Amino acid sequence: MVKLAVIYYSQTGNVYEMAKTAAREGGDAGAEVRLRRVAELAPPEAIASNEAWADHFEASGDVEEATLDDLDWADAVMWGTPTRYGLPTSQLKQFIDTTGPLWQQGRLADKVMSSFTSTQTSHGGQESTILALNNTFYHWGAIIVSPGYTDPLQFDLEIGNPYGASHIGGKGPVGEKNRVAIAIQTKRVVDIAGRVSGN
């Protein structure tokens, strides 16, 4: 059985919804799944100043915090992050920056990695955020799995992004087409991870 970790950061809940969908789809595809959030770095007053942020922070408090053990355990990892100026959030990057011990031991090599994101606007840096995460995966010697155009539904302009599933927050909450995109990507990740790991 493939072991899939879905590790994410979400400020107001869009990436959280995408991560929950990935976790559910991974389980439906036969994987053992861990859904994990990375630690919040923002001070309480910053969170409290934004009602949506504060509400989401409270509502998602029962999701376990990601640890290096989750990475070591996984055959595949799906990473979710909002975009900040075309880059992953500092919260997700801070977690990634703690992975040195695993990297030094070669324990991240040959694991399947894939990413998804959410931006406020159509051209808010979705692809550059995913590409920035890929830079880390190259250093690890991981195997990057994108959705590509491997499913005909990827040609739908509201679904398809060959880099990774992407949501536009300015258009509203995560919808059915976003969930379809995550489902396509997750099933592909589980399939490739099964072939690579032999599980």
mmCIF file of C-alpha atoms in Angstrom:
data_model
loop_
_atom_site.group_PDB
_atom_site.id
_atom_site.type_symbol
_atom_site.label_atom_id
_atom_site.label_comp_id
_atom_site.label_asym_id
_atom_site.label_seq_id
_atom_site.Cartn_x
_atom_site.Cartn_y
_atom_site.Cartn_z
ATOM 1 C CA MET A 1 0.000 0.000 0.000
ATOM 2 C CA VAL A 2 1.353 3.424 -0.993
ATOM 3 C CA LYS A 3 1.955 5.797 1.917
ATOM 4 C CA LEU A 4 0.861 9.335 1.002
ATOM 5 C CA ALA A 5 1.484 12.431 3.120
ATOM 6 C CA VAL A 6 -0.485 15.575 2.264
ATOM 7 C CA ILE A 7 1.379 18.474 3.872
ATOM 8 C CA TYR A 8 0.008 21.982 3.563
ATOM 9 C CA TYR A 9 -0.269 25.507 4.868
ATOM 10 C CA SER A 10 -3.537 27.413 4.564
ATOM 11 C CA GLN A 11 -4.366 30.892 5.795
ATOM 12 C CA THR A 12 -8.076 31.212 5.117
ATOM 13 C CA GLY A 13 -9.042 27.677 4.130
ATOM 14 C CA ASN A 14 -8.761 27.306 0.354
ATOM 15 C CA VAL A 15 -5.591 25.202 0.407
ATOM 16 C CA TYR A 16 -7.022 23.282 3.375
ATOM 17 C CA GLU A 17 -10.033 22.307 1.242
ATOM 18 C CA MET A 18 -7.704 21.211 -1.551
ATOM 19 C CA ALA A 19 -5.584 19.216 0.912
ATOM 20 C CA LYS A 20 -8.640 17.462 2.366
ATOM 21 C CA THR A 21 -9.704 16.531 -1.153
ATOM 22 C CA ALA A 22 -6.237 15.147 -1.919
ATOM 23 C CA ALA A 23 -6.298 13.103 1.283
ATOM 24 C CA ARG A 24 -9.735 11.681 0.508
ATOM 25 C CA GLU A 25 -8.833 10.897 -3.112
ATOM 26 C CA GLY A 26 -5.593 9.271 -1.989
ATOM 27 C CA GLY A 27 -7.507 6.991 0.340
ATOM 28 C CA ASP A 28 -9.998 6.169 -2.414
ATOM 29 C CA ALA A 29 -7.046 5.259 -4.667
ATOM 30 C CA GLY A 30 -5.865 2.740 -2.077
ATOM 31 C CA ALA A 31 -3.176 4.734 -0.283
ATOM 32 C CA GLU A 32 -2.601 5.044 3.444
ATOM 33 C CA VAL A 33 -2.827 8.797 4.023
ATOM 34 C CA ARG A 34 -1.566 11.308 6.561
ATOM 35 C CA LEU A 35 -3.035 14.830 6.349
ATOM 36 C CA ARG A 36 -0.716 17.315 8.059
ATOM 37 C CA ARG A 37 -0.475 21.096 8.404
ATOM 38 C CA VAL A 38 2.741 22.986 8.985
ATOM 39 C CA ALA A 39 3.138 25.279 11.978
ATOM 40 C CA GLU A 40 1.723 28.797 11.902
ATOM 41 C CA LEU A 41 4.441 31.442 12.256
ATOM 42 C CA ALA A 42 2.290 34.570 12.287
ATOM 43 C CA PRO A 43 1.734 36.321 15.625
ATOM 44 C CA PRO A 44 -1.726 35.998 17.213
ATOM 45 C CA GLU A 45 -2.511 39.669 16.599
ATOM 46 C CA ALA A 46 -1.961 39.229 12.849
ATOM 47 C CA ILE A 47 -4.284 36.231 12.768
ATOM 48 C CA ALA A 48 -6.916 38.031 14.854
ATOM 49 C CA SER A 49 -6.856 41.031 12.501
ATOM 50 C CA ASN A 50 -8.318 38.931 9.659
ATOM 51 C CA GLU A 51 -11.654 37.284 10.436
ATOM 52 C CA ALA A 52 -11.341 34.585 7.764
ATOM 53 C CA TRP A 53 -7.829 33.730 8.945
ATOM 54 C CA ALA A 54 -8.887 33.569 12.598
ATOM 55 C CA ASP A 55 -11.919 31.412 11.761
ATOM 56 C CA HIS A 56 -9.855 28.979 9.709
ATOM 57 C CA PHE A 57 -7.079 28.826 12.308
ATOM 58 C CA GLU A 58 -9.616 27.758 14.923
ATOM 59 C CA ALA A 59 -11.557 25.403 12.647
ATOM 60 C CA SER A 60 -8.479 23.462 11.487
ATOM 61 C CA GLY A 61 -6.800 23.167 14.874
ATOM 62 C CA ASP A 62 -7.455 19.427 15.054
ATOM 63 C CA VAL A 63 -5.230 18.681 12.040
ATOM 64 C CA GLU A 64 -1.936 17.235 13.242
ATOM 65 C CA GLU A 65 1.219 19.266 12.705
ATOM 66 C CA ALA A 66 3.710 17.927 10.165
ATOM 67 C CA THR A 67 6.943 16.376 11.403
ATOM 68 C CA LEU A 68 10.017 14.959 9.706
ATOM 69 C CA ASP A 69 8.684 11.512 10.551
ATOM 70 C CA ASP A 70 5.812 12.119 8.134
ATOM 71 C CA LEU A 71 8.300 12.728 5.320
ATOM 72 C CA ASP A 72 10.427 9.738 6.275
ATOM 73 C CA TRP A 73 7.317 7.524 6.400
ATOM 74 C CA ALA A 74 5.852 8.581 3.050
ATOM 75 C CA ASP A 75 6.376 7.090 -0.391
ATOM 76 C CA ALA A 76 4.782 10.226 -1.842
ATOM 77 C CA VAL A 77 4.148 13.748 -0.587
ATOM 78 C CA MET A 78 1.663 16.261 -1.948
ATOM 79 C CA TRP A 79 2.454 19.817 -0.880
ATOM 80 C CA GLY A 80 -0.138 22.590 -0.702
ATOM 81 C CA THR A 81 0.511 26.286 -0.217
ATOM 82 C CA PRO A 82 -0.983 29.656 -1.019
ATOM 83 C CA THR A 83 1.184 31.872 -3.186
ATOM 84 C CA ARG A 84 3.090 34.816 -1.747
ATOM 85 C CA TYR A 85 4.614 37.005 -4.449
ATOM 86 C CA GLY A 86 4.991 33.990 -6.725
ATOM 87 C CA LEU A 87 6.565 31.832 -4.014
ATOM 88 C CA PRO A 88 5.456 29.327 -1.357
ATOM 89 C CA THR A 89 4.532 30.748 2.040
ATOM 90 C CA SER A 90 7.169 31.231 4.717
ATOM 91 C CA GLN A 91 5.313 28.736 6.903
ATOM 92 C CA LEU A 92 5.763 25.916 4.397
ATOM 93 C CA LYS A 93 9.309 26.981 3.576
ATOM 94 C CA GLN A 94 10.239 26.983 7.264
ATOM 95 C CA PHE A 95 9.177 23.350 7.526
ATOM 96 C CA ILE A 96 11.105 22.448 4.382
ATOM 97 C CA ASP A 97 14.172 24.159 5.842
ATOM 98 C CA THR A 98 14.167 21.651 8.728
ATOM 99 C CA THR A 99 14.592 18.657 6.409
ATOM 100 C CA GLY A 100 18.404 18.804 6.278
ATOM 101 C CA PRO A 101 18.952 15.703 8.439
ATOM 102 C CA LEU A 102 16.733 13.567 6.182
ATOM 103 C CA TRP A 103 18.342 15.005 3.052
ATOM 104 C CA GLN A 104 21.861 14.337 4.358
ATOM 105 C CA GLN A 105 20.954 10.689 4.910
ATOM 106 C CA GLY A 106 19.431 10.399 1.432
ATOM 107 C CA ARG A 107 16.058 9.594 2.930
ATOM 108 C CA LEU A 108 14.143 11.969 0.639
ATOM 109 C CA ALA A 109 15.597 10.568 -2.590
ATOM 110 C CA ASP A 110 13.293 8.606 -4.888
ATOM 111 C CA LYS A 111 10.131 9.749 -3.118
ATOM 112 C CA VAL A 112 7.339 11.098 -5.317
ATOM 113 C CA MET A 113 6.584 14.825 -4.862
ATOM 114 C CA SER A 114 3.742 16.928 -6.258
ATOM 115 C CA SER A 115 2.337 20.377 -5.418
ATOM 116 C CA PHE A 116 -0.853 22.422 -5.551
ATOM 117 C CA THR A 117 -1.588 26.057 -4.793
ATOM 118 C CA SER A 118 -4.128 28.849 -4.486
ATOM 119 C CA THR A 119 -3.792 32.496 -5.471
ATOM 120 C CA GLN A 120 -6.084 35.486 -5.185
ATOM 121 C CA THR A 121 -5.870 36.356 -8.893
ATOM 122 C CA SER A 122 -5.604 34.521 -12.211
ATOM 123 C CA HIS A 123 -1.983 35.527 -12.735
ATOM 124 C CA GLY A 124 -0.929 35.545 -9.105
ATOM 125 C CA GLY A 125 2.051 33.220 -9.442
ATOM 126 C CA GLN A 126 0.568 29.727 -9.383
ATOM 127 C CA GLU A 127 3.082 28.153 -11.731
ATOM 128 C CA SER A 128 6.093 29.952 -10.260
ATOM 129 C CA THR A 129 5.100 28.763 -6.777
ATOM 130 C CA ILE A 130 5.008 25.138 -7.896
ATOM 131 C CA LEU A 131 8.274 25.549 -9.802
ATOM 132 C CA ALA A 132 9.887 27.061 -6.690
ATOM 133 C CA LEU A 133 8.907 23.986 -4.688
ATOM 134 C CA ASN A 134 10.337 21.799 -7.445
ATOM 135 C CA ASN A 135 13.756 23.393 -6.871
ATOM 136 C CA THR A 136 13.786 21.782 -3.430
ATOM 137 C CA PHE A 137 12.716 18.421 -4.811
ATOM 138 C CA TYR A 138 15.588 18.462 -7.327
ATOM 139 C CA HIS A 139 18.045 18.839 -4.451
ATOM 140 C CA TRP A 140 16.452 15.941 -2.618
ATOM 141 C CA GLY A 141 16.672 13.662 -5.654
ATOM 142 C CA ALA A 142 12.921 13.192 -5.489
ATOM 143 C CA ILE A 143 10.679 12.252 -8.397
ATOM 144 C CA ILE A 144 8.384 15.109 -9.407
ATOM 145 C CA VAL A 145 4.964 14.014 -10.624
ATOM 146 C CA SER A 146 2.760 16.626 -12.246
ATOM 147 C CA PRO A 147 -0.739 16.073 -13.590
ATOM 148 C CA GLY A 148 0.392 17.132 -17.054
ATOM 149 C CA TYR A 149 -2.361 16.615 -19.591
ATOM 150 C CA THR A 150 -2.717 12.929 -18.744
ATOM 151 C CA ASP A 151 -6.502 13.132 -18.391
ATOM 152 C CA PRO A 152 -8.794 14.655 -21.048
ATOM 153 C CA LEU A 153 -10.422 16.776 -18.323
ATOM 154 C CA GLN A 154 -7.111 18.641 -17.962
ATOM 155 C CA PHE A 155 -7.971 20.428 -21.219
ATOM 156 C CA ASP A 156 -10.867 22.190 -19.457
ATOM 157 C CA LEU A 157 -9.591 25.738 -18.937
ATOM 158 C CA GLU A 158 -10.940 25.812 -15.380
ATOM 159 C CA ILE A 159 -9.315 22.508 -14.430
ATOM 160 C CA GLY A 160 -6.139 22.159 -16.392
ATOM 161 C CA ASN A 161 -2.793 23.275 -15.097
ATOM 162 C CA PRO A 162 -0.047 20.818 -16.060
ATOM 163 C CA TYR A 163 2.131 21.970 -13.138
ATOM 164 C CA GLY A 164 -0.329 21.173 -10.351
ATOM 165 C CA ALA A 165 -3.902 21.890 -9.311
ATOM 166 C CA SER A 166 -4.443 25.615 -8.811
ATOM 167 C CA HIS A 167 -7.339 27.581 -7.339
ATOM 168 C CA ILE A 168 -8.171 31.267 -7.779
ATOM 169 C CA GLY A 169 -9.509 32.608 -4.492
ATOM 170 C CA GLY A 170 -10.832 35.796 -6.057
ATOM 171 C CA LYS A 171 -13.363 33.714 -7.993
ATOM 172 C CA GLY A 172 -14.812 32.139 -4.858
ATOM 173 C CA PRO A 173 -14.281 29.076 -2.673
ATOM 174 C CA VAL A 174 -12.804 25.794 -3.851
ATOM 175 C CA GLY A 175 -15.365 24.314 -6.224
ATOM 176 C CA GLU A 176 -16.096 21.068 -8.001
ATOM 177 C CA LYS A 177 -13.684 21.692 -10.864
ATOM 178 C CA ASN A 178 -10.873 22.380 -8.401
ATOM 179 C CA ARG A 179 -11.689 19.084 -6.701
ATOM 180 C CA VAL A 180 -11.612 17.287 -10.055
ATOM 181 C CA ALA A 181 -8.153 18.737 -10.722
ATOM 182 C CA ILE A 182 -6.909 17.569 -7.312
ATOM 183 C CA ALA A 183 -8.439 14.123 -7.892
ATOM 184 C CA ILE A 184 -6.632 13.728 -11.222
ATOM 185 C CA GLN A 185 -3.342 14.790 -9.680
ATOM 186 C CA THR A 186 -3.700 12.634 -6.563
ATOM 187 C CA LYS A 187 -4.584 9.472 -8.465
ATOM 188 C CA ARG A 188 -1.555 9.995 -10.690
ATOM 189 C CA VAL A 189 0.711 10.537 -7.660
ATOM 190 C CA VAL A 190 -0.522 7.344 -5.994
ATOM 191 C CA ASP A 191 -0.163 5.373 -9.235
ATOM 192 C CA ILE A 192 3.412 6.524 -9.914
ATOM 193 C CA ALA A 193 4.416 6.136 -6.259
ATOM 194 C CA GLY A 194 3.144 2.565 -6.334
ATOM 195 C CA ARG A 195 5.263 1.795 -9.368
ATOM 196 C CA VAL A 196 8.364 3.421 -7.873
ATOM 197 C CA SER A 197 8.070 1.955 -4.381
ATOM 198 C CA GLY A 198 6.700 -1.427 -5.351
ATOM 199 C CA ASN A 199 3.886 -0.964 -2.813
#
